[in-house]
mmCIF file of C-alpha atoms in Angstrom:
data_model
loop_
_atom_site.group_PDB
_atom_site.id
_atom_site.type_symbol
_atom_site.label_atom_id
_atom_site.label_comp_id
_atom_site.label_asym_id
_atom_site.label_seq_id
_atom_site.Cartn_x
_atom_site.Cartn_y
_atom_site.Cartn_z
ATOM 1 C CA UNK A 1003 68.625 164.390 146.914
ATOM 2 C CA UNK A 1004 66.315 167.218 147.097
ATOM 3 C CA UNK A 1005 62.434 166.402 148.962
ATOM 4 C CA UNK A 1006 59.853 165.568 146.160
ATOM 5 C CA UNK A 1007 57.574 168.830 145.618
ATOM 6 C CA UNK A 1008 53.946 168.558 146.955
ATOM 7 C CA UNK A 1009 51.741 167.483 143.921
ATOM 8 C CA UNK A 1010 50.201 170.387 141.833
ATOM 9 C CA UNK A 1011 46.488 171.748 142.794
ATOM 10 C CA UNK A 1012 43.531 170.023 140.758
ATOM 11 C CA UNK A 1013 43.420 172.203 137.164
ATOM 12 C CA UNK A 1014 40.105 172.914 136.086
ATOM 13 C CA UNK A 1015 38.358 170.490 134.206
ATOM 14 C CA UNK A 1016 37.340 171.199 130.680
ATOM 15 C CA UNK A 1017 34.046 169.615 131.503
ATOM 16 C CA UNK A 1018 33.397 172.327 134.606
ATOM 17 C CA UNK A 1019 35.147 175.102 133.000
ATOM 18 C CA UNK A 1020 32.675 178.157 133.516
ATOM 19 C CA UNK A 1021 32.117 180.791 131.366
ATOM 20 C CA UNK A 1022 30.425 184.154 131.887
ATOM 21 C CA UNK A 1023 26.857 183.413 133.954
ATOM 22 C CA UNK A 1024 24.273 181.907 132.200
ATOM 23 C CA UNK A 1025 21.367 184.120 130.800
ATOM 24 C CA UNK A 1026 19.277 180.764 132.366
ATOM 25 C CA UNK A 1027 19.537 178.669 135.300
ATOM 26 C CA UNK A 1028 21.354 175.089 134.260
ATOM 27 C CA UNK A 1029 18.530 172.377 134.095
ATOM 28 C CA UNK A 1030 18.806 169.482 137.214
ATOM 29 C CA UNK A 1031 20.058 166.618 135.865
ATOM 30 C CA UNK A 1032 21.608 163.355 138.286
ATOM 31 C CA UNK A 1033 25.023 162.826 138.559
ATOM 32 C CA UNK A 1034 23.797 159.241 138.024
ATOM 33 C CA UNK A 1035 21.869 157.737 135.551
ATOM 34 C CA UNK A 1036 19.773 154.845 134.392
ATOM 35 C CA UNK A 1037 21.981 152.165 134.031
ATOM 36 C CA UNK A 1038 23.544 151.903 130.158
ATOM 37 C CA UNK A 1039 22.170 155.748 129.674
ATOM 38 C CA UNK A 1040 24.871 158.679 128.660
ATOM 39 C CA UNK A 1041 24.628 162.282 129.050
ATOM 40 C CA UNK A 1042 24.193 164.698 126.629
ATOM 41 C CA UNK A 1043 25.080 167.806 127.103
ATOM 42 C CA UNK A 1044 24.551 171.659 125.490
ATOM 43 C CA UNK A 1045 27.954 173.199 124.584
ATOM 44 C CA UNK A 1046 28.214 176.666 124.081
ATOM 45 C CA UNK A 1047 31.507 177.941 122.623
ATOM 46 C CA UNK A 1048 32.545 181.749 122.337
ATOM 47 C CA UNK A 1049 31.824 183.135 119.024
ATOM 48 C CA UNK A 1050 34.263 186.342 119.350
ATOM 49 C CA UNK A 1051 31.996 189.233 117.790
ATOM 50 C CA UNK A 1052 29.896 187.169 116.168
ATOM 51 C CA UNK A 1053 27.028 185.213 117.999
ATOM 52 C CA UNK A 1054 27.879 182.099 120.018
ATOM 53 C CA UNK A 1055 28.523 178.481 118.753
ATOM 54 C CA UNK A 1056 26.169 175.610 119.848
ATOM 55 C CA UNK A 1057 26.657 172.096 119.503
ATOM 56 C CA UNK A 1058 25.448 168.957 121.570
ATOM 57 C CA UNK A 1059 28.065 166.551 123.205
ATOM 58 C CA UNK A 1060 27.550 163.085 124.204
ATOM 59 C CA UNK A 1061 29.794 161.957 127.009
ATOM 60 C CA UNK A 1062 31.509 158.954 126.598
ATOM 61 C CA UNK A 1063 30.570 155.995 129.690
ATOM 62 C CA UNK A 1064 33.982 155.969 131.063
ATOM 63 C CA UNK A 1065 35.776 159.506 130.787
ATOM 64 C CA UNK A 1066 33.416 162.666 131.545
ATOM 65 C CA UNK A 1067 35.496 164.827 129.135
ATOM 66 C CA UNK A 1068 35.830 162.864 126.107
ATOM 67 C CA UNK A 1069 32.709 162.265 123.962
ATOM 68 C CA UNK A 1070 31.263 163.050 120.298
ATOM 69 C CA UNK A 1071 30.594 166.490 119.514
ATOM 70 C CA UNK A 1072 27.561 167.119 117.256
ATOM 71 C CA UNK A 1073 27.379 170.779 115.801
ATOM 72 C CA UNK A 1074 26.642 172.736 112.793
ATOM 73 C CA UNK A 1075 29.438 174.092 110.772
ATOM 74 C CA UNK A 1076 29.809 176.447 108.048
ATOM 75 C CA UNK A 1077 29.292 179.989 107.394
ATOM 76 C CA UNK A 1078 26.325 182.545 105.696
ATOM 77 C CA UNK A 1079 27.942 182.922 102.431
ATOM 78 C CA UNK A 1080 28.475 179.263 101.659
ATOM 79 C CA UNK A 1081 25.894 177.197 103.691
ATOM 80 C CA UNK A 1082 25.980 175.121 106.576
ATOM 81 C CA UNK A 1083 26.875 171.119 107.000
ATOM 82 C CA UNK A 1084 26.106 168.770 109.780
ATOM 83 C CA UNK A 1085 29.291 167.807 111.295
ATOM 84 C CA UNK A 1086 30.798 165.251 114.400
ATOM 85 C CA UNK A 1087 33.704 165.199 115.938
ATOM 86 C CA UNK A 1088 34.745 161.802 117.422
ATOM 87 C CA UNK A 1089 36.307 161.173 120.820
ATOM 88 C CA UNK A 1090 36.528 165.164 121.730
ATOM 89 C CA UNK A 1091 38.724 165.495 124.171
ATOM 90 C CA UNK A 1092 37.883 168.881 126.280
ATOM 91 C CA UNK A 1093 40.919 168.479 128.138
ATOM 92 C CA UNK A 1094 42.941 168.650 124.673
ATOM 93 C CA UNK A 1095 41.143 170.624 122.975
ATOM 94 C CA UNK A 1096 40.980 174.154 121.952
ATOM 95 C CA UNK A 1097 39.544 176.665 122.405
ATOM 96 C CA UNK A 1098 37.671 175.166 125.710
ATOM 97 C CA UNK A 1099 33.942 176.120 125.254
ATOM 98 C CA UNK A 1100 32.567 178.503 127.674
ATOM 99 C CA UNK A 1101 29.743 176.372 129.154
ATOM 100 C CA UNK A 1102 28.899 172.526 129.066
ATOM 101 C CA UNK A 1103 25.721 171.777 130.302
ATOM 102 C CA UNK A 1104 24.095 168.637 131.115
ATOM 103 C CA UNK A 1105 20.332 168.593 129.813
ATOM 104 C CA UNK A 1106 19.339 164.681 130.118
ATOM 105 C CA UNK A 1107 20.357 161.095 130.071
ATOM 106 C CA UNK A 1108 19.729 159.174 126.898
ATOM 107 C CA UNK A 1109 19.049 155.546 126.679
ATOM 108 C CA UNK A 1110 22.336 153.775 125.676
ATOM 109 C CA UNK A 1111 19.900 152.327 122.603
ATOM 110 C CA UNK A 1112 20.257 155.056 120.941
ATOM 111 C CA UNK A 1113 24.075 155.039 120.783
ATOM 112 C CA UNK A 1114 26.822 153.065 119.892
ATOM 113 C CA UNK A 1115 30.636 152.312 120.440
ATOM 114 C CA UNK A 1116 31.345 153.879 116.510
ATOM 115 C CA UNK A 1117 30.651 157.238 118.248
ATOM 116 C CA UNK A 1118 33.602 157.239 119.694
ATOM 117 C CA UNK A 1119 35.788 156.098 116.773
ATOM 118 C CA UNK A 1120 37.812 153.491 118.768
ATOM 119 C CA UNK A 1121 39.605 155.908 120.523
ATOM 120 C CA UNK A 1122 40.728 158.088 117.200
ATOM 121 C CA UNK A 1123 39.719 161.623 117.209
ATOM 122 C CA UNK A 1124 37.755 162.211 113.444
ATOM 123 C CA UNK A 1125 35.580 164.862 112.258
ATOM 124 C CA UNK A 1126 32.913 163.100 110.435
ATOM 125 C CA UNK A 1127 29.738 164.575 108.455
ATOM 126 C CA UNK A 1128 27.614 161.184 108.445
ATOM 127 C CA UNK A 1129 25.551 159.645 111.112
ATOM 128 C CA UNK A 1130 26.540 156.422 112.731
ATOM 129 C CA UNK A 1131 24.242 155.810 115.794
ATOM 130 C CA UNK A 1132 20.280 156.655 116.393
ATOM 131 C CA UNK A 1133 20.863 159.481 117.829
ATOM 132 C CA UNK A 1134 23.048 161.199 114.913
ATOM 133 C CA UNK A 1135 20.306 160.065 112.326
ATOM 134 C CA UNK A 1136 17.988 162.020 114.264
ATOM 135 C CA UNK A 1137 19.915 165.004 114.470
ATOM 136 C CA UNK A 1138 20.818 164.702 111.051
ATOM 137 C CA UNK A 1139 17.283 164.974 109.623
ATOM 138 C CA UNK A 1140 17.011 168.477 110.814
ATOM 139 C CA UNK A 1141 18.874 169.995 107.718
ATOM 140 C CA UNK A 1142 21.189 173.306 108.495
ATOM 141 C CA UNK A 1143 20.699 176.440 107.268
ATOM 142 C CA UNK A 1144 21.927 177.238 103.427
ATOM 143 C CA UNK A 1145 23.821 180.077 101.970
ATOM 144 C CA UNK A 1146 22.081 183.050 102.355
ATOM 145 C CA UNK A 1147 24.524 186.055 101.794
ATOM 146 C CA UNK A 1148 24.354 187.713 98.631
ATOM 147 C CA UNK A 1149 25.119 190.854 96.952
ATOM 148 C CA UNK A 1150 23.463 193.955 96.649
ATOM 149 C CA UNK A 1151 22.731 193.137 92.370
ATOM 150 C CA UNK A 1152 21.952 189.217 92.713
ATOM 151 C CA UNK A 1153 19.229 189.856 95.562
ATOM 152 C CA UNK A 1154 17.105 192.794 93.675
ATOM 153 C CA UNK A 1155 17.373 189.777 90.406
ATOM 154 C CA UNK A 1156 15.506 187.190 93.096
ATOM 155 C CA UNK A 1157 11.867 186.896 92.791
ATOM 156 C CA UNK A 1158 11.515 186.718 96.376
ATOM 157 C CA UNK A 1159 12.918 187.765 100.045
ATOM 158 C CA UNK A 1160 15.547 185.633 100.896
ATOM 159 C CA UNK A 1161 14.861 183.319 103.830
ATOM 160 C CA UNK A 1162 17.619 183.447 106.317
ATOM 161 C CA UNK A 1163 17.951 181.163 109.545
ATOM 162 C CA UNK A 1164 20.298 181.626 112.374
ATOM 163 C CA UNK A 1165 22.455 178.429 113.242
ATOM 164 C CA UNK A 1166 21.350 178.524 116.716
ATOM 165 C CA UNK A 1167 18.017 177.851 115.631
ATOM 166 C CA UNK A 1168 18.860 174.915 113.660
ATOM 167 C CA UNK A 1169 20.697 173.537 116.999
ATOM 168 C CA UNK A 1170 17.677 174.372 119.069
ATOM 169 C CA UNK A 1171 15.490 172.513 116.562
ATOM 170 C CA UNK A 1172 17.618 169.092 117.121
ATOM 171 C CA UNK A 1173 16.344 168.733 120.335
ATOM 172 C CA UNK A 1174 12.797 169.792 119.279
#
């Protein structure tokens, strides 16, 4: 019988996968927190030729790469929705986002074992815990691309807001 091959060098970890640098320096947060606290995190996923996609993740207490996922979805045309996705699993998922940054640790009040979905992946657009109701009162941007005859019939400019700002304002 042939000798067992050496084990395979540690992959890369979703969670510490690194993307082109950061325009910023990554905040200091502890590896450690407060005891019952979880990390959230700012995920920043490639958006091709179009600007980048921002969503926050929550990690879960007992496996740094699978958490909830809450993001914006949608495009200009049609609107934007508030979406989750439950039990994210970086290490399955794809495409892997190109930077996951911790920001702070949140008290474990403001979260709850639904967030995770018992262990089922689901891609949800209604709050469950604190935290999502929070989030969810910060309403996304609506459909704002029109043609060329139905905006010189509108009474007024058209307001337009970029998705990122509506994630930025989450955490505002």
């Amino acid at each position: 019988m042939p000798p067992v091959p050496p084990p395979l060098p540690p992959g890369r970890s979703a969670i510490n996968h690194s993307g082109p640098p950061l325009q910023l320096p990554r905040p200091v947060v502890p590896e450690d927190g407060p005891p019952g606290a979880l990390l959230l995190h700012f995920v920043i996923h490639s958006g091709g030729s179009f600007k980048n996609h921002w969503g926050y993740f929550v990690r879960s207490d007992y496996t740094p790469n699978i958490g909830t996922i809450v993001h914006v979805v949608g495009d200009v045309k049609d609107g934007f929705e508030f979406e989750v996705k439950r039990n994210h699993d970086f290490e399955t998922a794809s495409p892997r986002p190109l930077h996951i940054i911790p920001l702070q640790w949140v008290n474990g009040k403001y979260f709850n074992d639904a967030m995770l979905n018992d262990g089922r992946q689901e891609l949800d657009d209604k709050p469950v815990y604190d935290f999502e109701r929070s989030v969810y009162k910060v309403k996304p941007p609506v459909g704002s691309l029109n043609s060329a005859k139905s905006v010189s019939q509108l009474p007024h400019p058209i307001k337009t807001q970029h998705i990122q700002k509506c994630t930025a304002d989450l955490i505002l």
